[in-house]
């Protein structure tokens, strides 16, 4: 019995000493590089009807000392399509990230992330869109974009 207790004591001691090791420090933000300052980093669409292409444009200002070059913007799923300012955003100037959420066939709540990769002082930045898609009742036309007829000369 003493051996079992001694073994449990040493296992517990080893576990607590390992739990106290510190995680590696995050690299310090480089204040000389470009800096994102978004007007807001989360947009709540509230309730939207199913079939709507819910669109929001996140606007930012480069508050740093160097241009920001966005190398990639990725959405957390295929239902969200991002687009962004492709040219360098000079210090003091504005740029944007546009997110379009396709609500077709996705009734219920949604919460999607848009991840920005850039040369900014904080090289990875995450924006969020959320809302609730209200299902279109059966027999009611869906809110699909209508195609305009093509006229032939």
PDB file of N, CA and C in Angstrom, residues 24-89:
ATOM      1  N   UNK A  24       5.510  28.967 -24.741  1.00  0.00           N
ATOM      2  CA  UNK A  24       6.472  29.855 -25.395  1.00  0.00           C
ATOM      3  C   UNK A  24       5.863  31.235 -25.587  1.00  0.00           C
ATOM      4  N   UNK A  25       6.677  32.230 -25.418  1.00  0.00           N
ATOM      5  CA  UNK A  25       6.215  33.613 -25.544  1.00  0.00           C
ATOM      6  C   UNK A  25       5.864  33.921 -26.992  1.00  0.00           C
ATOM      7  N   UNK A  26       4.784  34.680 -27.168  1.00  0.00           N
ATOM      8  CA  UNK A  26       4.395  35.122 -28.505  1.00  0.00           C
ATOM      9  C   UNK A  26       5.367  36.215 -28.945  1.00  0.00           C
ATOM     10  N   UNK A  27       5.717  36.251 -30.227  1.00  0.00           N
ATOM     11  CA  UNK A  27       6.613  37.309 -30.675  1.00  0.00           C
ATOM     12  C   UNK A  27       5.965  38.674 -30.447  1.00  0.00           C
ATOM     13  N   UNK A  28       6.776  39.619 -30.066  1.00  0.00           N
ATOM     14  CA  UNK A  28       6.275  40.973 -29.812  1.00  0.00           C
ATOM     15  C   UNK A  28       5.798  41.595 -31.115  1.00  0.00           C
ATOM     16  N   UNK A  29       4.737  42.371 -31.006  1.00  0.00           N
ATOM     17  CA  UNK A  29       4.202  43.058 -32.173  1.00  0.00           C
ATOM     18  C   UNK A  29       5.197  44.134 -32.607  1.00  0.00           C
ATOM     19  N   UNK A  30       5.485  44.191 -33.892  1.00  0.00           N
ATOM     20  CA  UNK A  30       6.431  45.167 -34.414  1.00  0.00           C
ATOM     21  C   UNK A  30       5.690  46.470 -34.698  1.00  0.00           C
ATOM     22  N   UNK A  31       5.895  47.473 -33.872  1.00  0.00           N
ATOM     23  CA  UNK A  31       5.185  48.754 -33.988  1.00  0.00           C
ATOM     24  C   UNK A  31       5.631  49.573 -35.196  1.00  0.00           C
ATOM     25  N   UNK A  32       6.774  49.244 -35.801  1.00  0.00           N
ATOM     26  CA  UNK A  32       7.232  49.994 -36.971  1.00  0.00           C
ATOM     27  C   UNK A  32       6.540  49.540 -38.249  1.00  0.00           C
ATOM     28  N   UNK A  33       5.973  48.344 -38.239  1.00  0.00           N
ATOM     29  CA  UNK A  33       5.278  47.836 -39.421  1.00  0.00           C
ATOM     30  C   UNK A  33       3.894  48.464 -39.526  1.00  0.00           C
ATOM     31  N   UNK A  34       3.207  48.127 -40.610  1.00  0.00           N
ATOM     32  CA  UNK A  34       1.831  48.587 -40.759  1.00  0.00           C
ATOM     33  C   UNK A  34       0.964  47.993 -39.656  1.00  0.00           C
ATOM     34  N   UNK A  35      -0.079  48.703 -39.281  1.00  0.00           N
ATOM     35  CA  UNK A  35      -0.980  48.257 -38.219  1.00  0.00           C
ATOM     36  C   UNK A  35      -2.427  48.387 -38.688  1.00  0.00           C
ATOM     37  N   UNK A  36      -3.197  47.296 -38.517  1.00  0.00           N
ATOM     38  CA  UNK A  36      -4.625  47.345 -38.819  1.00  0.00           C
ATOM     39  C   UNK A  36      -5.360  48.046 -37.682  1.00  0.00           C
ATOM     40  N   UNK A  37      -6.268  48.955 -38.019  1.00  0.00           N
ATOM     41  CA  UNK A  37      -7.215  49.502 -37.043  1.00  0.00           C
ATOM     42  C   UNK A  37      -8.579  49.425 -37.713  1.00  0.00           C
ATOM     43  N   UNK A  38      -9.333  48.380 -37.366  1.00  0.00           N
ATOM     44  CA  UNK A  38     -10.647  48.158 -37.968  1.00  0.00           C
ATOM     45  C   UNK A  38     -11.705  48.988 -37.252  1.00  0.00           C
ATOM     46  N   UNK A  39     -12.695  49.457 -38.021  1.00  0.00           N
ATOM     47  CA  UNK A  39     -13.829  50.152 -37.424  1.00  0.00           C
ATOM     48  C   UNK A  39     -14.569  49.191 -36.504  1.00  0.00           C
ATOM     49  N   UNK A  40     -14.694  47.921 -36.926  1.00  0.00           N
ATOM     50  CA  UNK A  40     -15.193  46.844 -36.070  1.00  0.00           C
ATOM     51  C   UNK A  40     -14.691  45.517 -36.615  1.00  0.00           C
ATOM     52  N   UNK A  41     -14.525  44.540 -35.726  1.00  0.00           N
ATOM     53  CA  UNK A  41     -13.970  43.242 -36.112  1.00  0.00           C
ATOM     54  C   UNK A  41     -15.011  42.135 -36.098  1.00  0.00           C
ATOM     55  N   UNK A  42     -16.237  42.449 -35.673  1.00  0.00           N
ATOM     56  CA  UNK A  42     -17.338  41.497 -35.668  1.00  0.00           C
ATOM     57  C   UNK A  42     -18.566  42.195 -36.224  1.00  0.00           C
ATOM     58  N   UNK A  43     -19.236  41.543 -37.171  1.00  0.00           N
ATOM     59  CA  UNK A  43     -20.479  42.094 -37.698  1.00  0.00           C
ATOM     60  C   UNK A  43     -21.590  41.080 -37.492  1.00  0.00           C
ATOM     61  N   UNK A  44     -22.687  41.542 -36.884  1.00  0.00           N
ATOM     62  CA  UNK A  44     -23.864  40.706 -36.661  1.00  0.00           C
ATOM     63  C   UNK A  44     -24.935  41.133 -37.661  1.00  0.00           C
ATOM     64  N   UNK A  45     -25.280  40.225 -38.579  1.00  0.00           N
ATOM     65  CA  UNK A  45     -26.304  40.517 -39.576  1.00  0.00           C
ATOM     66  C   UNK A  45     -27.701  40.504 -38.966  1.00  0.00           C
ATOM     67  N   UNK A  46     -27.832  39.970 -37.763  1.00  0.00           N
ATOM     68  CA  UNK A  46     -29.163  39.804 -37.184  1.00  0.00           C
ATOM     69  C   UNK A  46     -29.834  38.642 -37.897  1.00  0.00           C
ATOM     70  N   UNK A  47     -31.111  38.804 -38.239  1.00  0.00           N
ATOM     71  CA  UNK A  47     -31.854  37.750 -38.932  1.00  0.00           C
ATOM     72  C   UNK A  47     -31.955  38.092 -40.412  1.00  0.00           C
ATOM     73  N   UNK A  48     -31.564  37.128 -41.259  1.00  0.00           N
ATOM     74  CA  UNK A  48     -31.672  37.290 -42.713  1.00  0.00           C
ATOM     75  C   UNK A  48     -32.502  36.137 -43.265  1.00  0.00           C
ATOM     76  N   UNK A  49     -33.197  36.381 -44.360  1.00  0.00           N
ATOM     77  CA  UNK A  49     -33.981  35.331 -44.995  1.00  0.00           C
ATOM     78  C   UNK A  49     -33.065  34.384 -45.755  1.00  0.00           C
ATOM     79  N   UNK A  50     -33.440  33.129 -45.766  1.00  0.00           N
ATOM     80  CA  UNK A  50     -32.671  32.132 -46.510  1.00  0.00           C
ATOM     81  C   UNK A  50     -32.638  32.521 -47.981  1.00  0.00           C
ATOM     82  N   UNK A  51     -31.466  32.388 -48.583  1.00  0.00           N
ATOM     83  CA  UNK A  51     -31.284  32.729 -49.995  1.00  0.00           C
ATOM     84  C   UNK A  51     -30.611  34.070 -50.198  1.00  0.00           C
ATOM     85  N   UNK A  52     -30.543  34.879 -49.152  1.00  0.00           N
ATOM     86  CA  UNK A  52     -29.917  36.196 -49.243  1.00  0.00           C
ATOM     87  C   UNK A  52     -28.395  36.049 -49.239  1.00  0.00           C
ATOM     88  N   UNK A  53     -27.732  36.858 -50.055  1.00  0.00           N
ATOM     89  CA  UNK A  53     -26.267  36.933 -50.023  1.00  0.00           C
ATOM     90  C   UNK A  53     -25.929  38.057 -49.045  1.00  0.00           C
ATOM     91  N   UNK A  54     -25.715  37.707 -47.780  1.00  0.00           N
ATOM     92  CA  UNK A  54     -25.445  38.698 -46.738  1.00  0.00           C
ATOM     93  C   UNK A  54     -24.023  39.222 -46.920  1.00  0.00           C
ATOM     94  N   UNK A  55     -23.895  40.528 -47.091  1.00  0.00           N
ATOM     95  CA  UNK A  55     -22.614  41.142 -47.424  1.00  0.00           C
ATOM     96  C   UNK A  55     -22.258  42.215 -46.401  1.00  0.00           C
ATOM     97  N   UNK A  56     -20.993  42.208 -45.980  1.00  0.00           N
ATOM     98  CA  UNK A  56     -20.497  43.265 -45.096  1.00  0.00           C
ATOM     99  C   UNK A  56     -19.060  43.595 -45.482  1.00  0.00           C
ATOM    100  N   UNK A  57     -18.725  44.880 -45.427  1.00  0.00           N
ATOM    101  CA  UNK A  57     -17.376  45.330 -45.750  1.00  0.00           C
ATOM    102  C   UNK A  57     -16.718  45.869 -44.481  1.00  0.00           C
ATOM    103  N   UNK A  58     -15.671  45.176 -44.032  1.00  0.00           N
ATOM    104  CA  UNK A  58     -14.879  45.619 -42.886  1.00  0.00           C
ATOM    105  C   UNK A  58     -13.876  46.654 -43.396  1.00  0.00           C
ATOM    106  N   UNK A  59     -13.891  47.839 -42.833  1.00  0.00           N
ATOM    107  CA  UNK A  59     -12.986  48.905 -43.262  1.00  0.00           C
ATOM    108  C   UNK A  59     -11.911  49.083 -42.195  1.00  0.00           C
ATOM    109  N   UNK A  60     -10.665  49.235 -42.644  1.00  0.00           N
ATOM    110  CA  UNK A  60      -9.563  49.457 -41.717  1.00  0.00           C
ATOM    111  C   UNK A  60      -8.721  50.631 -42.177  1.00  0.00           C
ATOM    112  N   UNK A  61      -7.968  51.171 -41.220  1.00  0.00           N
ATOM    113  CA  UNK A  61      -6.987  52.222 -41.501  1.00  0.00           C
ATOM    114  C   UNK A  61      -5.625  51.673 -41.114  1.00  0.00           C
ATOM    115  N   UNK A  62      -4.615  51.935 -41.931  1.00  0.00           N
ATOM    116  CA  UNK A  62      -3.250  51.552 -41.593  1.00  0.00           C
ATOM    117  C   UNK A  62      -2.698  52.635 -40.673  1.00  0.00           C
ATOM    118  N   UNK A  63      -2.583  52.323 -39.378  1.00  0.00           N
ATOM    119  CA  UNK A  63      -2.078  53.292 -38.400  1.00  0.00           C
ATOM    120  C   UNK A  63      -0.587  53.116 -38.145  1.00  0.00           C
ATOM    121  N   UNK A  64       0.064  52.250 -38.907  1.00  0.00           N
ATOM    122  CA  UNK A  64       1.494  52.011 -38.731  1.00  0.00           C
ATOM    123  C   UNK A  64       2.354  52.926 -39.571  1.00  0.00           C
ATOM    124  N   UNK A  65       3.626  52.555 -39.670  1.00  0.00           N
ATOM    125  CA  UNK A  65       4.604  53.389 -40.375  1.00  0.00           C
ATOM    126  C   UNK A  65       4.999  52.834 -41.747  1.00  0.00           C
ATOM    127  N   UNK A  66       4.561  51.620 -42.063  1.00  0.00           N
ATOM    128  CA  UNK A  66       4.889  50.997 -43.351  1.00  0.00           C
ATOM    129  C   UNK A  66       3.603  50.561 -44.044  1.00  0.00           C
ATOM    130  N   UNK A  67       3.641  50.369 -45.372  1.00  0.00           N
ATOM    131  CA  UNK A  67       2.450  49.888 -46.089  1.00  0.00           C
ATOM    132  C   UNK A  67       2.058  48.488 -45.626  1.00  0.00           C
ATOM    133  N   UNK A  68       0.756  48.208 -45.636  1.00  0.00           N
ATOM    134  CA  UNK A  68       0.252  46.857 -45.366  1.00  0.00           C
ATOM    135  C   UNK A  68      -0.030  46.202 -46.704  1.00  0.00           C
ATOM    136  N   UNK A  69       0.509  45.007 -46.863  1.00  0.00           N
ATOM    137  CA  UNK A  69       0.242  44.202 -48.063  1.00  0.00           C
ATOM    138  C   UNK A  69      -0.463  42.940 -47.585  1.00  0.00           C
ATOM    139  N   UNK A  70      -1.715  42.774 -48.001  1.00  0.00           N
ATOM    140  CA  UNK A  70      -2.491  41.590 -47.624  1.00  0.00           C
ATOM    141  C   UNK A  70      -2.166  40.493 -48.619  1.00  0.00           C
ATOM    142  N   UNK A  71      -1.609  39.394 -48.113  1.00  0.00           N
ATOM    143  CA  UNK A  71      -1.220  38.301 -49.005  1.00  0.00           C
ATOM    144  C   UNK A  71      -2.337  37.285 -49.200  1.00  0.00           C
ATOM    145  N   UNK A  72      -3.240  37.146 -48.215  1.00  0.00           N
ATOM    146  CA  UNK A  72      -4.330  36.184 -48.349  1.00  0.00           C
ATOM    147  C   UNK A  72      -5.435  36.520 -47.368  1.00  0.00           C
ATOM    148  N   UNK A  73      -6.657  36.202 -47.772  1.00  0.00           N
ATOM    149  CA  UNK A  73      -7.816  36.271 -46.887  1.00  0.00           C
ATOM    150  C   UNK A  73      -8.581  34.984 -47.104  1.00  0.00           C
ATOM    151  N   UNK A  74      -8.825  34.233 -46.026  1.00  0.00           N
ATOM    152  CA  UNK A  74      -9.487  32.937 -46.133  1.00  0.00           C
ATOM    153  C   UNK A  74     -10.681  32.890 -45.191  1.00  0.00           C
ATOM    154  N   UNK A  75     -11.782  32.335 -45.682  1.00  0.00           N
ATOM    155  CA  UNK A  75     -12.982  32.165 -44.863  1.00  0.00           C
ATOM    156  C   UNK A  75     -12.952  30.781 -44.220  1.00  0.00           C
ATOM    157  N   UNK A  76     -13.676  30.646 -43.119  1.00  0.00           N
ATOM    158  CA  UNK A  76     -13.680  29.373 -42.387  1.00  0.00           C
ATOM    159  C   UNK A  76     -14.475  28.288 -43.095  1.00  0.00           C
ATOM    160  N   UNK A  77     -15.243  28.646 -44.128  1.00  0.00           N
ATOM    161  CA  UNK A  77     -15.956  27.620 -44.900  1.00  0.00           C
ATOM    162  C   UNK A  77     -16.253  28.149 -46.299  1.00  0.00           C
ATOM    163  N   UNK A  78     -16.721  27.281 -47.162  1.00  0.00           N
ATOM    164  CA  UNK A  78     -17.001  27.649 -48.547  1.00  0.00           C
ATOM    165  C   UNK A  78     -18.247  28.493 -48.728  1.00  0.00           C
ATOM    166  N   UNK A  79     -19.046  28.661 -47.663  1.00  0.00           N
ATOM    167  CA  UNK A  79     -20.271  29.455 -47.766  1.00  0.00           C
ATOM    168  C   UNK A  79     -19.983  30.953 -47.681  1.00  0.00           C
ATOM    169  N   UNK A  80     -18.746  31.316 -47.339  1.00  0.00           N
ATOM    170  CA  UNK A  80     -18.362  32.720 -47.213  1.00  0.00           C
ATOM    171  C   UNK A  80     -17.262  33.026 -48.221  1.00  0.00           C
ATOM    172  N   UNK A  81     -17.468  34.086 -48.993  1.00  0.00           N
ATOM    173  CA  UNK A  81     -16.495  34.472 -50.003  1.00  0.00           C
ATOM    174  C   UNK A  81     -15.900  35.831 -49.642  1.00  0.00           C
ATOM    175  N   UNK A  82     -14.581  35.873 -49.410  1.00  0.00           N
ATOM    176  CA  UNK A  82     -13.959  37.165 -49.102  1.00  0.00           C
ATOM    177  C   UNK A  82     -13.361  37.824 -50.341  1.00  0.00           C
ATOM    178  N   UNK A  83     -13.280  39.139 -50.312  1.00  0.00           N
ATOM    179  CA  UNK A  83     -12.505  39.902 -51.288  1.00  0.00           C
ATOM    180  C   UNK A  83     -11.848  41.030 -50.501  1.00  0.00           C
ATOM    181  N   UNK A  84     -10.750  41.562 -51.017  1.00  0.00           N
ATOM    182  CA  UNK A  84      -9.993  42.531 -50.235  1.00  0.00           C
ATOM    183  C   UNK A  84      -9.213  43.484 -51.108  1.00  0.00           C
ATOM    184  N   UNK A  85      -8.713  44.542 -50.480  1.00  0.00           N
ATOM    185  CA  UNK A  85      -7.876  45.520 -51.152  1.00  0.00           C
ATOM    186  C   UNK A  85      -6.587  44.822 -51.574  1.00  0.00           C
ATOM    187  N   UNK A  86      -6.320  44.815 -52.861  1.00  0.00           N
ATOM    188  CA  UNK A  86      -5.155  44.075 -53.396  1.00  0.00           C
ATOM    189  C   UNK A  86      -3.881  44.913 -53.431  1.00  0.00           C
ATOM    190  N   UNK A  87      -4.018  46.213 -53.536  1.00  0.00           N
ATOM    191  CA  UNK A  87      -2.815  47.049 -53.598  1.00  0.00           C
ATOM    192  C   UNK A  87      -2.357  47.400 -52.178  1.00  0.00           C
ATOM    193  N   UNK A  88      -1.079  47.741 -51.999  1.00  0.00           N
ATOM    194  CA  UNK A  88      -0.584  48.102 -50.663  1.00  0.00           C
ATOM    195  C   UNK A  88      -1.385  49.267 -50.078  1.00  0.00           C
ATOM    196  N   UNK A  89      -1.675  49.172 -48.778  1.00  0.00           N
ATOM    197  CA  UNK A  89      -2.395  50.236 -48.076  1.00  0.00           C
ATOM    198  C   UNK A  89      -1.352  51.065 -47.335  1.00  0.00           C
TER     199      UNK A  89
END
